[in-house]
DNA sequence: ATGAAAGCGCTAACAC
DNA sequence: GTGTTAGCGCTTTCAT
């Protein structure tokens, strides 16, 4: 048998002296194959360097053997970058154990959104991970309605019945603020994130819970809000300082905002941490490099990537995994406690 | 005609009252179709919500309609994260204009490397972008030899005939050091990157060129080396300080190393920038957030992502694009000039 | 346990 | 311009 190009099942079958069907069974690990057949087929496969043709396989199995990581990026990027990289890597690593592909999709314009929808809803992937940063996006609903296995990164704002994995934003924030309380701080301000995102809300909730747990009131004058950016953090800090010059600590709901707050505090002649203690959430961008390095709450992003992949694969396999996974966070105490 | 599941060409053809071939022509934008046929087909497509089946198409065209972004990550990650995110996003955005998919692949273990090789070499993707951070990797050679359209991110260390896009590492470094010279600094040290990577080498070359351009000698005592990490930068700075206490400026070949150097300088009681001026390469991780913010050389990563995609698509299309693209870098002057 | 045969949905000659 | 037809490489009944 003369073979040109990539070897096919046919070629393997010929070399192994069996039928295509048998080769297929061996390749797919069917138990209904004799040891002898299996051996000779595997030999032939190795010899020929045979690799199954995914397209042909997909065509008949109606599986895509791929999952999509969708970054629906219409708003500002927020802190998406470092986030995204770590999560994507976590997924890619998890998938590299299987023979599923990770397809990365970004939809910016409305036209692309349309295409994306069709693409996802028409079975071109077996499952979808949505990095759904914006307020409310119809996509999760549509996917769920269409029966496409879907996992969200971050709790959705609206109550929708979809699986998601999130960090323990509330618990982490609570720990951060408790840490400040334990150091004797009593006028603790917060720079909260956008309140139309569950991350923003949950981190504020943690702040409030910690205060209440200590029997302290939540003073609205001590609550600022920004958009997770450094600029926003700097401005919010300025506001807070104007409203409550006597604050002695700040919990910022992102490390970028913490860096901004630090800048403002410095500019205002406040000493950190002696005068004002500063703690941030996230441990990605900058906290290690500020002077002094900031105490932060760390979320296990790589683990989250792995976890969401696990959930997705289980769903695809027809199992019913825990629909909600909250990953623990960790307080990383540095100099400026 | 009763249709179940996803509509096929067949269904569209039936509804439009033409043959499958004509529908296929319309879908693929063939000019050999009458306007009337085209109209009715398009109507039918819209009505049915038809989306071509990629698997079936791939099977016959022998195109995969996808390109791979390969992060062959065997060594330490270096500064891969922020890098990677920006480049990946740039590619994804560029590809979202086409209907190519971006497949993200990470190979860690040797076994995965094997699989990856087979995958890429067996025509499962139409093209490959390699984020080839390590010293010398056989993969580029293999891909080129197999005729797989390939673009590298960063100049390969060994002279191999493959297309790549890189930042102007030498020029950027030269500008950085010239900047220091213009400020009257004369004992300028450098913390170079690993010399088994072209980034490391090129940035050192830029440093040397700037000094020579100013008629200054390159003093080996002023040249340190580290691994692009903050820790490494801090240690290298300590070394340099020991060898040449009188240095009055430092050019670090990455911003992470610059941050480390800053830490060491502070610890040694040196004032930045008055006593020692500090400039870093890259503008990704930390330079904006240090105190003072560092002057850095910025590379246009998103543009690089777009550019490499353009090159890859052109190659896939059978054109012969410029095999080497060097993106300009930009000196971002901040407080600590 | 194995083989024969029937497609999966699409494109590309090739006829007309 | 349009239709007919022959597969692309694989999985999967259904016989045997």
mmCIF file of N, CA and C in Angstrom, chain A residues 243-299:
data_model
loop_
_atom_site.group_PDB
_atom_site.id
_atom_site.type_symbol
_atom_site.label_atom_id
_atom_site.label_comp_id
_atom_site.label_asym_id
_atom_site.label_seq_id
_atom_site.Cartn_x
_atom_site.Cartn_y
_atom_site.Cartn_z
ATOM 1 N N UNK A 243 -13.291 63.776 53.244
ATOM 2 C CA UNK A 243 -14.467 63.537 54.085
ATOM 3 C C UNK A 243 -14.092 63.131 55.493
ATOM 4 N N UNK A 244 -13.021 62.369 55.610
ATOM 5 C CA UNK A 244 -12.649 61.821 56.915
ATOM 6 C C UNK A 244 -11.138 61.861 57.116
ATOM 7 N N UNK A 245 -10.602 63.028 57.372
ATOM 8 C CA UNK A 245 -9.147 63.168 57.475
ATOM 9 C C UNK A 245 -8.556 62.272 58.565
ATOM 10 N N UNK A 246 -9.384 61.860 59.485
ATOM 11 C CA UNK A 246 -8.846 61.115 60.622
ATOM 12 C C UNK A 246 -8.830 59.608 60.421
ATOM 13 N N UNK A 247 -9.156 59.155 59.226
ATOM 14 C CA UNK A 247 -9.132 57.706 59.002
ATOM 15 C C UNK A 247 -7.739 57.162 59.289
ATOM 16 N N UNK A 248 -7.669 55.958 59.801
ATOM 17 C CA UNK A 248 -6.350 55.403 60.135
ATOM 18 C C UNK A 248 -6.039 54.114 59.387
ATOM 19 N N UNK A 249 -6.919 53.737 58.466
ATOM 20 C CA UNK A 249 -6.648 52.545 57.658
ATOM 21 C C UNK A 249 -7.549 52.546 56.428
ATOM 22 N N UNK A 250 -7.078 51.846 55.390
ATOM 23 C CA UNK A 250 -7.871 51.741 54.165
ATOM 24 C C UNK A 250 -7.799 50.314 53.636
ATOM 25 N N UNK A 251 -8.964 49.792 53.283
ATOM 26 C CA UNK A 251 -8.995 48.520 52.569
ATOM 27 C C UNK A 251 -9.437 48.798 51.138
ATOM 28 N N UNK A 252 -8.555 48.555 50.203
ATOM 29 C CA UNK A 252 -8.875 48.793 48.795
ATOM 30 C C UNK A 252 -9.255 47.471 48.130
ATOM 31 N N UNK A 253 -10.326 47.487 47.348
ATOM 32 C CA UNK A 253 -10.862 46.254 46.773
ATOM 33 C C UNK A 253 -10.070 45.743 45.574
ATOM 34 N N UNK A 254 -8.952 46.378 45.263
ATOM 35 C CA UNK A 254 -8.048 45.810 44.261
ATOM 36 C C UNK A 254 -6.659 46.358 44.535
ATOM 37 N N UNK A 255 -5.656 45.670 44.067
ATOM 38 C CA UNK A 255 -4.312 46.135 44.394
ATOM 39 C C UNK A 255 -3.913 47.340 43.552
ATOM 40 N N UNK A 256 -4.534 47.445 42.389
ATOM 41 C CA UNK A 256 -4.279 48.621 41.576
ATOM 42 C C UNK A 256 -4.818 49.861 42.296
ATOM 43 N N UNK A 257 -6.007 49.738 42.842
ATOM 44 C CA UNK A 257 -6.592 50.853 43.588
ATOM 45 C C UNK A 257 -5.773 51.134 44.838
ATOM 46 N N UNK A 258 -5.245 50.089 45.429
ATOM 47 C CA UNK A 258 -4.405 50.288 46.610
ATOM 48 C C UNK A 258 -3.165 51.098 46.244
ATOM 49 N N UNK A 259 -2.603 50.793 45.076
ATOM 50 C CA UNK A 259 -1.434 51.542 44.636
ATOM 51 C C UNK A 259 -1.788 53.013 44.432
ATOM 52 N N UNK A 260 -2.956 53.249 43.860
ATOM 53 C CA UNK A 260 -3.406 54.621 43.670
ATOM 54 C C UNK A 260 -3.602 55.331 45.002
ATOM 55 N N UNK A 261 -4.217 54.602 45.931
ATOM 56 C CA UNK A 261 -4.450 55.175 47.256
ATOM 57 C C UNK A 261 -3.129 55.525 47.914
ATOM 58 N N UNK A 262 -2.171 54.642 47.742
ATOM 59 C CA UNK A 262 -0.849 54.873 48.320
ATOM 60 C C UNK A 262 -0.252 56.169 47.784
ATOM 61 N N UNK A 263 -0.393 56.358 46.508
ATOM 62 C CA UNK A 263 0.137 57.556 45.874
ATOM 63 C C UNK A 263 -0.509 58.810 46.474
ATOM 64 N N UNK A 264 -1.828 58.770 46.580
ATOM 65 C CA UNK A 264 -2.537 59.921 47.150
ATOM 66 C C UNK A 264 -2.115 60.175 48.596
ATOM 67 N N UNK A 265 -2.027 59.078 49.346
ATOM 68 C CA UNK A 265 -1.663 59.232 50.759
ATOM 69 C C UNK A 265 -0.294 59.880 50.883
ATOM 70 N N UNK A 266 0.631 59.395 50.083
ATOM 71 C CA UNK A 266 1.965 59.981 50.062
ATOM 72 C C UNK A 266 1.901 61.470 49.758
ATOM 73 N N UNK A 267 1.155 61.780 48.704
ATOM 74 C CA UNK A 267 1.040 63.169 48.284
ATOM 75 C C UNK A 267 0.462 64.049 49.378
ATOM 76 N N UNK A 268 -0.396 63.441 50.182
ATOM 77 C CA UNK A 268 -1.040 64.201 51.255
ATOM 78 C C UNK A 268 -0.182 64.217 52.511
ATOM 79 N N UNK A 269 0.988 63.648 52.390
ATOM 80 C CA UNK A 269 1.905 63.682 53.525
ATOM 81 C C UNK A 269 1.575 62.677 54.611
ATOM 82 N N UNK A 270 0.755 61.670 54.280
ATOM 83 C CA UNK A 270 0.446 60.651 55.291
ATOM 84 C C UNK A 270 1.467 59.540 55.207
ATOM 85 N N UNK A 271 1.853 59.034 56.351
ATOM 86 C CA UNK A 271 2.834 57.963 56.361
ATOM 87 C C UNK A 271 2.141 56.614 56.359
ATOM 88 N N UNK A 272 2.618 55.738 55.516
ATOM 89 C CA UNK A 272 2.062 54.387 55.406
ATOM 90 C C UNK A 272 3.139 53.407 55.807
ATOM 91 N N UNK A 273 2.878 52.496 56.747
ATOM 92 C CA UNK A 273 1.595 52.247 57.390
ATOM 93 C C UNK A 273 1.426 52.931 58.748
ATOM 94 N N UNK A 274 2.416 53.630 59.213
ATOM 95 C CA UNK A 274 2.334 54.135 60.593
ATOM 96 C C UNK A 274 1.083 54.977 60.813
ATOM 97 N N UNK A 275 0.908 55.930 59.920
ATOM 98 C CA UNK A 275 -0.214 56.838 60.054
ATOM 99 C C UNK A 275 -1.498 56.181 59.530
ATOM 100 N N UNK A 276 -1.426 55.702 58.315
ATOM 101 C CA UNK A 276 -2.574 55.032 57.700
ATOM 102 C C UNK A 276 -2.138 53.652 57.199
ATOM 103 N N UNK A 277 -2.786 52.612 57.705
ATOM 104 C CA UNK A 277 -2.487 51.263 57.229
ATOM 105 C C UNK A 277 -3.266 50.997 55.951
ATOM 106 N N UNK A 278 -2.667 50.209 55.061
ATOM 107 C CA UNK A 278 -3.286 50.018 53.747
ATOM 108 C C UNK A 278 -3.236 48.546 53.357
ATOM 109 N N UNK A 279 -4.394 48.007 53.010
ATOM 110 C CA UNK A 279 -4.458 46.618 52.557
ATOM 111 C C UNK A 279 -5.238 46.568 51.254
ATOM 112 N N UNK A 280 -4.798 45.724 50.337
ATOM 113 C CA UNK A 280 -5.483 45.619 49.052
ATOM 114 C C UNK A 280 -5.980 44.216 48.772
ATOM 115 N N UNK A 281 -6.871 44.106 47.823
ATOM 116 C CA UNK A 281 -7.320 42.790 47.370
ATOM 117 C C UNK A 281 -6.654 42.533 46.026
ATOM 118 N N UNK A 282 -6.361 41.278 45.758
ATOM 119 C CA UNK A 282 -5.600 40.868 44.574
ATOM 120 C C UNK A 282 -4.135 40.983 44.910
ATOM 121 N N UNK A 283 -3.413 40.185 44.212
ATOM 122 C CA UNK A 283 -2.001 40.167 44.517
ATOM 123 C C UNK A 283 -1.255 40.045 43.206
ATOM 124 N N UNK A 284 -1.692 40.807 42.269
ATOM 125 C CA UNK A 284 -1.239 40.545 40.922
ATOM 126 C C UNK A 284 -0.259 41.561 40.401
ATOM 127 N N UNK A 285 -0.667 42.787 40.453
ATOM 128 C CA UNK A 285 0.010 43.758 39.631
ATOM 129 C C UNK A 285 1.180 44.411 40.333
ATOM 130 N N UNK A 286 0.932 44.871 41.509
ATOM 131 C CA UNK A 286 1.856 45.873 41.964
ATOM 132 C C UNK A 286 2.221 45.784 43.436
ATOM 133 N N UNK A 287 1.404 45.095 44.204
ATOM 134 C CA UNK A 287 1.550 45.184 45.654
ATOM 135 C C UNK A 287 2.940 44.805 46.138
ATOM 136 N N UNK A 288 3.557 43.866 45.452
ATOM 137 C CA UNK A 288 4.880 43.444 45.895
ATOM 138 C C UNK A 288 5.921 44.522 45.655
ATOM 139 N N UNK A 289 5.599 45.438 44.770
ATOM 140 C CA UNK A 289 6.642 46.345 44.320
ATOM 141 C C UNK A 289 6.505 47.757 44.852
ATOM 142 N N UNK A 290 5.405 48.017 45.518
ATOM 143 C CA UNK A 290 5.266 49.340 46.104
ATOM 144 C C UNK A 290 6.232 49.444 47.270
ATOM 145 N N UNK A 291 6.390 50.652 47.723
ATOM 146 C CA UNK A 291 7.261 50.869 48.870
ATOM 147 C C UNK A 291 6.472 51.633 49.912
ATOM 148 N N UNK A 292 6.090 51.014 51.030
ATOM 149 C CA UNK A 292 6.381 49.628 51.385
ATOM 150 C C UNK A 292 5.488 48.657 50.602
ATOM 151 N N UNK A 293 5.903 47.398 50.497
ATOM 152 C CA UNK A 293 5.042 46.405 49.858
ATOM 153 C C UNK A 293 3.738 46.301 50.633
ATOM 154 N N UNK A 294 2.646 46.119 49.937
ATOM 155 C CA UNK A 294 1.348 46.119 50.600
ATOM 156 C C UNK A 294 0.894 44.728 51.019
ATOM 157 N N UNK A 295 0.226 44.686 52.130
ATOM 158 C CA UNK A 295 -0.473 43.467 52.510
ATOM 159 C C UNK A 295 -1.687 43.315 51.616
ATOM 160 N N UNK A 296 -1.900 42.103 51.130
ATOM 161 C CA UNK A 296 -2.997 41.908 50.180
ATOM 162 C C UNK A 296 -3.718 40.594 50.417
ATOM 163 N N UNK A 297 -4.854 40.472 49.762
ATOM 164 C CA UNK A 297 -5.581 39.208 49.749
ATOM 165 C C UNK A 297 -5.314 38.545 48.409
ATOM 166 N N UNK A 298 -4.853 37.337 48.456
ATOM 167 C CA UNK A 298 -4.479 36.650 47.228
ATOM 168 C C UNK A 298 -5.546 35.631 46.844
ATOM 169 N N UNK A 299 -5.908 35.635 45.580
ATOM 170 C CA UNK A 299 -6.830 34.614 45.097
ATOM 171 C C UNK A 299 -6.046 33.610 44.262
#
